[in-house]
Tab-separated table of C-alpha atoms in Angstrom:
chain	number	residue	atom	x	y	z
A	177	UNK	CA	-41.959	-2.360	-13.144
A	178	UNK	CA	-39.138	-4.637	-13.270
A	179	UNK	CA	-35.577	-2.939	-12.667
A	180	UNK	CA	-32.592	-3.128	-15.088
A	181	UNK	CA	-30.783	-5.359	-12.504
A	182	UNK	CA	-31.219	-8.635	-13.283
A	183	UNK	CA	-32.676	-8.582	-17.077
A	184	UNK	CA	-30.478	-9.522	-19.985
A	185	UNK	CA	-29.354	-5.803	-21.166
A	186	UNK	CA	-27.913	-5.571	-17.402
A	187	UNK	CA	-26.085	-8.750	-17.828
A	188	UNK	CA	-24.909	-8.131	-21.257
A	189	UNK	CA	-23.534	-4.430	-19.855
A	190	UNK	CA	-21.730	-6.219	-16.862
A	191	UNK	CA	-20.244	-8.965	-19.325
A	192	UNK	CA	-19.064	-6.531	-21.857
A	193	UNK	CA	-17.555	-3.995	-18.941
A	194	UNK	CA	-15.843	-7.322	-17.445
A	195	UNK	CA	-14.842	-8.530	-20.985
A	196	UNK	CA	-13.231	-5.155	-21.968
A	197	UNK	CA	-11.541	-4.942	-18.678
A	198	UNK	CA	-9.920	-8.402	-19.091
A	199	UNK	CA	-8.646	-7.172	-22.800
A	200	UNK	CA	-7.322	-3.796	-21.084
A	201	UNK	CA	-5.341	-5.718	-18.450
A	202	UNK	CA	-4.094	-8.636	-20.284
A	203	UNK	CA	-3.727	-7.284	-23.646
A	204	UNK	CA	-4.745	-9.415	-27.074
A	205	UNK	CA	-6.702	-12.699	-26.066
A	206	UNK	CA	-8.523	-15.550	-27.991
A	207	UNK	CA	-12.173	-16.243	-27.145
A	208	UNK	CA	-11.167	-19.174	-24.910
A	209	UNK	CA	-9.289	-17.369	-23.068
A	210	UNK	CA	-11.821	-14.495	-22.411
A	211	UNK	CA	-14.010	-17.488	-21.301
A	212	UNK	CA	-11.435	-18.528	-18.660
A	213	UNK	CA	-10.906	-15.098	-17.557
A	214	UNK	CA	-14.419	-13.706	-17.316
A	215	UNK	CA	-16.366	-17.100	-16.540
A	216	UNK	CA	-18.829	-17.047	-19.193
A	217	UNK	CA	-19.792	-19.873	-22.011
A	218	UNK	CA	-18.473	-19.558	-25.495
A	219	UNK	CA	-21.352	-18.128	-27.000
A	220	UNK	CA	-21.717	-15.416	-24.234
A	221	UNK	CA	-18.132	-14.498	-25.115
A	222	UNK	CA	-19.053	-14.409	-28.825
A	223	UNK	CA	-21.998	-12.219	-28.389
A	224	UNK	CA	-19.650	-9.907	-26.097
A	225	UNK	CA	-17.037	-9.577	-28.837
A	226	UNK	CA	-19.435	-8.440	-31.243
A	227	UNK	CA	-20.891	-5.914	-29.210
A	228	UNK	CA	-17.620	-4.297	-28.113
A	229	UNK	CA	-16.676	-4.602	-31.917
A	230	UNK	CA	-19.810	-2.932	-32.998
A	231	UNK	CA	-19.135	0.053	-30.043
A	232	UNK	CA	-15.936	0.526	-31.665
A	233	UNK	CA	-13.816	-0.390	-28.508
A	234	UNK	CA	-12.083	-3.633	-29.508
A	235	UNK	CA	-10.956	-4.801	-32.771
A	236	UNK	CA	-9.607	-8.412	-34.336
A	237	UNK	CA	-5.973	-8.595	-34.335
A	238	UNK	CA	-5.000	-11.346	-36.339
A	239	UNK	CA	-5.148	-15.044	-35.544
A	240	UNK	CA	-3.230	-17.856	-33.577
A	241	UNK	CA	-2.686	-21.239	-33.902
A	242	UNK	CA	-5.274	-23.560	-32.048
A	243	UNK	CA	-6.263	-27.188	-32.411
A	244	UNK	CA	-4.876	-28.778	-35.553
A	245	UNK	CA	-6.013	-27.197	-38.360
A	246	UNK	CA	-7.787	-24.580	-36.718
A	247	UNK	CA	-6.751	-21.153	-35.661
A	248	UNK	CA	-8.402	-18.731	-33.176
A	249	UNK	CA	-9.226	-15.218	-33.582
A	250	UNK	CA	-7.015	-12.740	-31.161
A	251	UNK	CA	-9.576	-9.650	-29.843
A	252	UNK	CA	-7.627	-6.610	-28.371
A	253	UNK	CA	-9.115	-3.471	-27.031
A	254	UNK	CA	-8.656	-0.164	-28.822
A	255	UNK	CA	-6.588	2.513	-27.124
A	256	UNK	CA	-6.462	5.294	-29.561
A	257	UNK	CA	-9.522	6.910	-27.721
A	258	UNK	CA	-10.439	8.088	-25.458
A	259	UNK	CA	-7.099	9.599	-24.408
A	260	UNK	CA	-5.867	11.975	-21.560
A	261	UNK	CA	-2.764	13.831	-21.067
A	262	UNK	CA	-0.419	14.018	-17.886
A	263	UNK	CA	1.304	17.360	-17.429
A	264	UNK	CA	3.793	18.139	-14.706
A	265	UNK	CA	4.961	21.959	-14.477
A	266	UNK	CA	7.836	22.784	-12.677
A	267	UNK	CA	9.297	26.096	-12.407
A	268	UNK	CA	11.040	25.988	-15.819
A	269	UNK	CA	9.744	23.050	-17.526
A	270	UNK	CA	6.365	21.047	-18.537
A	271	UNK	CA	6.581	17.738	-19.212
A	272	UNK	CA	3.394	16.046	-21.025
A	273	UNK	CA	2.643	12.611	-22.239
A	274	UNK	CA	-0.522	10.997	-23.907
A	275	UNK	CA	-2.412	8.356	-21.543
A	276	UNK	CA	-4.525	5.988	-22.625
A	277	UNK	CA	-7.100	3.078	-20.803
A	278	UNK	CA	-4.571	0.686	-20.976
A	279	UNK	CA	-1.602	2.559	-19.034
A	280	UNK	CA	0.723	2.189	-22.232
A	281	UNK	CA	4.289	4.194	-22.476
A	282	UNK	CA	4.055	7.217	-24.584
A	283	UNK	CA	6.474	9.611	-25.256
A	284	UNK	CA	7.290	12.450	-23.235
A	285	UNK	CA	7.509	15.884	-24.399
A	286	UNK	CA	9.502	18.548	-22.668
A	287	UNK	CA	8.752	22.473	-22.843
A	288	UNK	CA	11.117	25.132	-21.738
A	289	UNK	CA	9.023	27.420	-19.608
A	290	UNK	CA	9.722	31.557	-18.844
A	291	UNK	CA	9.854	32.569	-15.324
A	292	UNK	CA	8.370	35.842	-16.217
A	293	UNK	CA	4.462	35.826	-15.690
A	294	UNK	CA	3.587	38.310	-18.759
A	295	UNK	CA	5.243	35.274	-20.813
A	296	UNK	CA	2.917	32.724	-19.321
A	297	UNK	CA	-0.953	31.834	-20.205
A	298	UNK	CA	-2.495	28.688	-18.616
A	299	UNK	CA	-5.018	28.173	-21.790
A	300	UNK	CA	-2.100	28.299	-24.146
A	301	UNK	CA	0.343	26.140	-22.454
A	302	UNK	CA	-2.295	23.381	-21.555
A	303	UNK	CA	-3.373	23.446	-25.171
A	304	UNK	CA	0.323	23.493	-26.547
A	305	UNK	CA	0.715	20.567	-24.073
A	306	UNK	CA	-2.065	18.595	-25.699
A	307	UNK	CA	-1.145	19.267	-29.120
A	308	UNK	CA	2.567	18.256	-28.837
A	309	UNK	CA	2.116	15.108	-26.710
A	310	UNK	CA	-0.514	14.073	-29.323
A	311	UNK	CA	1.822	14.586	-31.991
A	312	UNK	CA	4.819	12.602	-30.171
A	313	UNK	CA	2.287	9.912	-29.534
A	314	UNK	CA	0.920	9.864	-32.909
A	315	UNK	CA	-2.670	10.317	-31.460
A	316	UNK	CA	-5.331	12.476	-32.407
A	317	UNK	CA	-5.746	15.638	-29.968
A	318	UNK	CA	-9.487	15.780	-30.310
A	319	UNK	CA	-10.079	12.561	-28.525
A	320	UNK	CA	-8.187	13.768	-25.514
A	321	UNK	CA	-10.935	14.046	-22.720
A	322	UNK	CA	-9.365	14.486	-19.782
A	323	UNK	CA	-5.978	16.444	-18.584
A	324	UNK	CA	-4.073	16.056	-15.107
A	325	UNK	CA	-1.928	18.835	-14.214
A	326	UNK	CA	0.469	18.094	-11.451
A	327	UNK	CA	2.324	21.052	-9.769
A	328	UNK	CA	3.777	22.146	-6.415
A	329	UNK	CA	0.919	23.837	-4.619
A	330	UNK	CA	-2.875	22.969	-4.845
A	331	UNK	CA	-6.234	24.315	-5.821
A	332	UNK	CA	-8.808	24.833	-3.199
A	333	UNK	CA	-11.899	22.863	-3.906
A	334	UNK	CA	-14.309	25.515	-2.549
A	335	UNK	CA	-16.553	27.622	-5.008
A	336	UNK	CA	-13.533	30.217	-5.969
A	337	UNK	CA	-11.352	27.314	-6.548
A	338	UNK	CA	-8.322	29.428	-5.449
A	339	UNK	CA	-4.810	28.394	-6.706
A	340	UNK	CA	-1.680	28.100	-4.370
A	341	UNK	CA	1.014	27.791	-6.082
A	342	UNK	CA	4.432	29.501	-6.882
A	343	UNK	CA	5.420	27.460	-9.946
A	344	UNK	CA	2.448	28.706	-12.003
A	345	UNK	CA	3.161	32.568	-12.717
A	346	UNK	CA	0.735	34.315	-14.934
A	347	UNK	CA	-2.169	31.941	-14.382
A	348	UNK	CA	-5.530	32.500	-12.977
A	349	UNK	CA	-5.605	32.596	-9.198
A	350	UNK	CA	-9.166	31.647	-8.902
A	351	UNK	CA	-11.473	29.696	-11.219
A	352	UNK	CA	-8.284	27.512	-13.038
A	353	UNK	CA	-10.301	24.515	-13.670
A	354	UNK	CA	-13.388	26.268	-14.816
A	355	UNK	CA	-11.359	28.336	-17.186
A	356	UNK	CA	-9.347	25.601	-18.712
A	357	UNK	CA	-12.233	23.373	-19.140
A	358	UNK	CA	-14.379	26.188	-20.829
A	359	UNK	CA	-11.719	26.931	-22.991
A	360	UNK	CA	-10.274	23.425	-23.881
A	361	UNK	CA	-13.462	21.660	-23.745
A	362	UNK	CA	-11.722	18.686	-21.727
A	363	UNK	CA	-12.223	17.617	-17.996
A	364	UNK	CA	-9.294	19.257	-15.876
A	365	UNK	CA	-7.492	18.069	-12.524
A	366	UNK	CA	-5.206	20.177	-10.929
A	367	UNK	CA	-3.167	17.898	-8.613
A	368	UNK	CA	-0.516	18.517	-5.979
A	369	UNK	CA	2.701	16.811	-6.875
A	370	UNK	CA	3.246	15.160	-3.653
A	371	UNK	CA	-0.115	13.666	-4.030
A	372	UNK	CA	0.716	11.981	-7.428
A	373	UNK	CA	4.130	10.881	-6.096
A	374	UNK	CA	1.948	9.163	-3.371
A	375	UNK	CA	-0.255	7.499	-6.174
A	376	UNK	CA	2.801	6.270	-7.929
A	377	UNK	CA	4.051	4.716	-4.802
A	378	UNK	CA	0.869	3.136	-4.405
A	379	UNK	CA	0.755	1.845	-8.064
A	380	UNK	CA	4.359	0.232	-8.012
A	381	UNK	CA	6.557	1.441	-5.360
A	382	UNK	CA	7.162	1.629	-1.602
A	383	UNK	CA	3.107	1.996	-0.732
A	384	UNK	CA	2.005	-1.099	-2.800
A	385	UNK	CA	0.364	-3.460	-0.761
A	386	UNK	CA	0.145	-1.166	2.576
A	387	UNK	CA	-3.096	-0.224	4.247
A	388	UNK	CA	-2.014	3.220	5.322
A	389	UNK	CA	1.394	5.012	4.616
A	390	UNK	CA	2.656	8.678	4.699
A	391	UNK	CA	5.002	10.047	2.094
A	392	UNK	CA	7.208	12.650	2.892
A	393	UNK	CA	8.717	14.833	-0.051
A	394	UNK	CA	12.096	16.068	0.020
A	395	UNK	CA	13.081	18.556	-2.471
A	396	UNK	CA	13.083	22.347	-3.057
A	397	UNK	CA	10.405	22.281	-0.462
A	398	UNK	CA	8.999	19.814	1.995
A	399	UNK	CA	5.523	18.516	1.616
A	400	UNK	CA	3.804	15.353	2.582
A	401	UNK	CA	0.916	13.075	1.074
A	402	UNK	CA	-1.454	10.915	3.128
A	403	UNK	CA	-2.466	7.551	1.805
A	404	UNK	CA	-5.243	5.547	3.616
A	405	UNK	CA	-6.176	2.186	1.701
A	406	UNK	CA	-5.692	3.872	-1.733
A	407	UNK	CA	-7.731	7.133	-1.239
A	408	UNK	CA	-5.438	10.307	-0.680
A	409	UNK	CA	-6.749	12.330	2.222
A	410	UNK	CA	-6.862	15.941	0.431
A	411	UNK	CA	-8.272	17.688	3.689
A	412	UNK	CA	-11.247	20.036	3.442
A	413	UNK	CA	-9.461	22.777	1.387
A	414	UNK	CA	-7.067	20.580	-0.488
A	415	UNK	CA	-4.172	21.383	1.871
A	416	UNK	CA	-3.419	18.579	3.528
A	417	UNK	CA	0.185	17.854	3.690
A	418	UNK	CA	1.413	21.348	3.023
A	419	UNK	CA	3.864	21.107	6.016
A	420	UNK	CA	6.581	23.073	4.836
A	421	UNK	CA	5.830	26.077	6.441
A	422	UNK	CA	5.335	24.697	9.854
A	423	UNK	CA	7.297	26.424	12.475
A	424	UNK	CA	10.085	24.345	14.158
A	425	UNK	CA	10.162	23.179	17.863
A	426	UNK	CA	13.208	24.492	19.935
A	427	UNK	CA	14.896	21.086	19.287
A	428	UNK	CA	14.869	21.364	15.704
A	429	UNK	CA	15.703	24.803	15.420
A	430	UNK	CA	18.968	24.027	17.779
A	431	UNK	CA	19.964	21.937	14.373
A	432	UNK	CA	20.067	25.188	12.325
A	433	UNK	CA	20.390	28.536	13.583
A	434	UNK	CA	19.014	29.736	9.946
A	435	UNK	CA	15.966	27.593	10.298
A	436	UNK	CA	12.416	28.611	11.194
A	437	UNK	CA	10.095	26.359	9.038
A	438	UNK	CA	10.510	22.530	8.124
A	439	UNK	CA	11.569	23.813	4.840
A	440	UNK	CA	14.149	25.909	5.989
A	441	UNK	CA	15.285	22.703	7.818
A	442	UNK	CA	15.344	19.736	5.164
A	443	UNK	CA	14.485	21.868	2.095
A	444	UNK	CA	16.849	22.541	-0.955
A	445	UNK	CA	18.395	25.562	0.846
A	446	UNK	CA	19.116	23.388	3.831
A	447	UNK	CA	20.807	20.935	1.634
A	448	UNK	CA	22.953	23.552	-0.219
A	449	UNK	CA	24.171	24.787	3.104
A	450	UNK	CA	24.906	21.369	4.457
A	451	UNK	CA	26.813	20.746	1.244
A	452	UNK	CA	28.876	23.789	1.393
A	453	UNK	CA	29.835	23.223	4.814
A	454	UNK	CA	31.595	19.994	3.647
A	455	UNK	CA	33.262	21.982	0.906
A	456	UNK	CA	31.061	20.721	-1.891
A	457	UNK	CA	29.424	22.585	-4.818
A	458	UNK	CA	26.148	24.498	-3.661
A	459	UNK	CA	25.493	26.231	-7.108
A	460	UNK	CA	21.890	25.021	-6.829
A	461	UNK	CA	20.020	22.023	-5.363
A	462	UNK	CA	20.631	19.828	-8.129
A	463	UNK	CA	24.457	20.288	-7.924
A	464	UNK	CA	24.590	19.936	-4.394
A	465	UNK	CA	22.727	16.927	-4.556
A	466	UNK	CA	25.393	15.326	-7.515
A	467	UNK	CA	28.034	16.418	-5.103
A	468	UNK	CA	27.080	14.616	-1.922
A	469	UNK	CA	26.025	11.706	-4.044
A	470	UNK	CA	29.884	11.639	-5.233
A	471	UNK	CA	31.624	12.712	-2.163
A	472	UNK	CA	33.404	10.243	0.510
A	473	UNK	CA	31.630	12.393	3.091
A	474	UNK	CA	28.225	11.096	1.858
A	475	UNK	CA	27.724	8.996	4.704
A	476	UNK	CA	28.102	11.946	7.216
A	477	UNK	CA	26.114	14.129	5.156
A	478	UNK	CA	23.142	11.673	5.216
A	479	UNK	CA	23.182	11.125	8.687
A	480	UNK	CA	22.695	14.954	9.126
A	481	UNK	CA	19.951	15.404	6.798
A	482	UNK	CA	18.145	12.404	8.542
A	483	UNK	CA	18.359	14.198	11.649
A	484	UNK	CA	16.782	17.242	10.286
A	485	UNK	CA	14.313	15.110	8.711
A	486	UNK	CA	13.299	13.018	11.497
A	487	UNK	CA	12.377	16.417	13.574
A	488	UNK	CA	10.382	17.395	10.134
A	489	UNK	CA	8.049	14.202	10.209
A	490	UNK	CA	6.773	14.153	13.737
A	491	UNK	CA	3.867	16.180	12.587
A	492	UNK	CA	2.974	13.321	10.210
A	493	UNK	CA	3.493	10.428	12.515
A	494	UNK	CA	1.448	12.662	15.301
A	495	UNK	CA	-1.347	13.138	12.909
A	496	UNK	CA	-1.647	9.873	11.056
A	497	UNK	CA	0.402	7.380	13.114
A	498	UNK	CA	1.579	5.394	9.815
A	499	UNK	CA	3.051	2.063	10.006
A	500	UNK	CA	5.282	3.106	6.965
A	501	UNK	CA	6.729	6.561	6.299
A	502	UNK	CA	7.826	6.339	2.534
A	503	UNK	CA	10.653	9.262	1.803
A	504	UNK	CA	10.735	10.712	-1.743
A	505	UNK	CA	11.690	13.492	-4.008
A	506	UNK	CA	15.559	14.283	-5.357
A	507	UNK	CA	16.963	14.467	-1.987
A	508	UNK	CA	15.454	11.014	-0.893
A	509	UNK	CA	16.576	9.640	-4.224
A	510	UNK	CA	20.163	10.596	-3.593
A	511	UNK	CA	20.084	9.647	-0.019
A	512	UNK	CA	18.493	6.466	-0.711
A	513	UNK	CA	18.075	3.515	1.943
A	514	UNK	CA	20.963	5.016	4.309
A	515	UNK	CA	18.921	8.383	4.801
A	516	UNK	CA	15.594	6.242	5.388
A	517	UNK	CA	17.256	4.303	8.042
A	518	UNK	CA	19.056	7.791	9.640
A	519	UNK	CA	15.499	8.991	9.730
A	520	UNK	CA	14.182	5.798	11.531
A	521	UNK	CA	16.825	6.003	13.851
A	522	UNK	CA	16.419	9.799	14.602
A	523	UNK	CA	12.579	9.244	15.048
A	524	UNK	CA	13.071	6.644	17.723
A	525	UNK	CA	15.635	9.025	19.538
A	526	UNK	CA	13.057	12.163	19.680
A	527	UNK	CA	9.893	10.486	19.956
A	528	UNK	CA	7.818	7.548	21.004
A	529	UNK	CA	6.927	6.677	17.479
A	530	UNK	CA	8.607	3.846	15.448
A	531	UNK	CA	7.421	3.692	11.752
A	532	UNK	CA	9.062	1.837	9.195
A	533	UNK	CA	10.899	4.318	6.972
A	534	UNK	CA	11.848	3.515	3.384
A	535	UNK	CA	12.918	5.022	0.449
A	536	UNK	CA	11.263	5.597	-2.764
A	537	UNK	CA	11.236	3.101	-5.082
A	538	UNK	CA	10.049	5.246	-8.076
A	539	UNK	CA	13.478	7.172	-8.602
A	540	UNK	CA	12.266	8.645	-12.213
A	541	UNK	CA	9.739	11.348	-12.606
A	542	UNK	CA	7.467	9.934	-9.721
A	543	UNK	CA	5.179	13.351	-10.480
A	544	UNK	CA	4.819	12.186	-13.888
A	545	UNK	CA	4.407	8.910	-13.314
A	546	UNK	CA	1.634	9.174	-10.399
A	547	UNK	CA	-0.033	11.553	-12.938
A	548	UNK	CA	-0.253	8.899	-15.832
A	549	UNK	CA	-1.393	6.635	-13.044
A	550	UNK	CA	-4.467	8.765	-11.816
A	551	UNK	CA	-5.434	9.605	-15.544
A	552	UNK	CA	-5.037	6.006	-16.545
A	553	UNK	CA	-7.663	5.080	-13.939
A	554	UNK	CA	-9.906	8.005	-15.119
A	555	UNK	CA	-9.690	7.356	-18.940
A	556	UNK	CA	-10.589	3.577	-18.085
A	557	UNK	CA	-13.517	4.388	-15.975
A	558	UNK	CA	-15.045	6.908	-18.756
A	559	UNK	CA	-14.547	3.920	-21.253
A	560	UNK	CA	-15.930	1.464	-19.362
A	561	UNK	CA	-18.918	3.737	-18.591
A	562	UNK	CA	-19.411	4.176	-21.961
A	563	UNK	CA	-19.438	0.460	-22.846
A	564	UNK	CA	-22.055	-0.182	-20.082
A	565	UNK	CA	-24.267	2.888	-21.480
A	566	UNK	CA	-24.243	1.485	-24.621
A	567	UNK	CA	-25.165	-2.099	-23.653
A	568	UNK	CA	-28.175	-0.638	-21.642
A	569	UNK	CA	-29.467	1.433	-24.650
């Protein structure tokens, strides 16, 4: 019996997948340009475009001037389906945006959230996010087939799917993905916010082009993510990088008598204490960071934070020994490269490790940025898989 591989239908499926990929990557193209990018003949390119038009995944989009007296048809990928919705949930706000297979920018919708568990409902909130994001993007919510929810915490991938998060009051503690998928009819991924920030750094930030890097998140809490050759190491139970609750060494505790855990030493409460010690506004984490950014004592404060972060980073260095450590999150954004340099000096002074420490290059909504990148890959794979199956049928 002859295998599908090597048959005309198999070759057609491969060509169609590559042709659609070229249109998603480069935007509208002529047949001649497709031939150059994909490496096929003009007749083959014509057959590819005809099959993809019949499949409803590309369309003719006008013409461009070619040789004298002639014009060439432009072909473009349709990005109105299938779609995904990227969702980021923080303590008091939900942000959502539609995602397509080409990774195009779509409007972000913001929804305030109650902190009262009685007012919260997972299915209702995600359904509203899909509806509102679709309305803002001018797209059909019925073609949304995948959702990525980024939040502080994680879901154990085991049979019970236990949720570990303090930012989702009133949501099911077990079976969250199963419940959402059954009620909404979409594939659901619940991803740790720090992991999504690492995806953003890998795609277009400080992790781009690196074989291995670790990301240390400095925000309300402290967390980490491990990127190994483009793959995130999440751990057997989904909790890799949850370093905020690790107890401190005696040397680290000596820096702050109030600190017992890594989060106590370098999280939001610690930043507010440092700001207050320098006579700055410490009403909340955000205002403390704003005050630090504008303070003439900024350099001294950043140096103090850096010494603390150096101690917090040691478990990451001992576990992964990365060549690059990326500092991300609100505190890291305010500290910038001076903070990275302070952390690098601190690490070398208290340990045997000497990684390159760099500041994040994604300084605006890195978690949503990462959720979009995560979903773009999922939507794209689904679309290309559908095209391949249609070509083989």
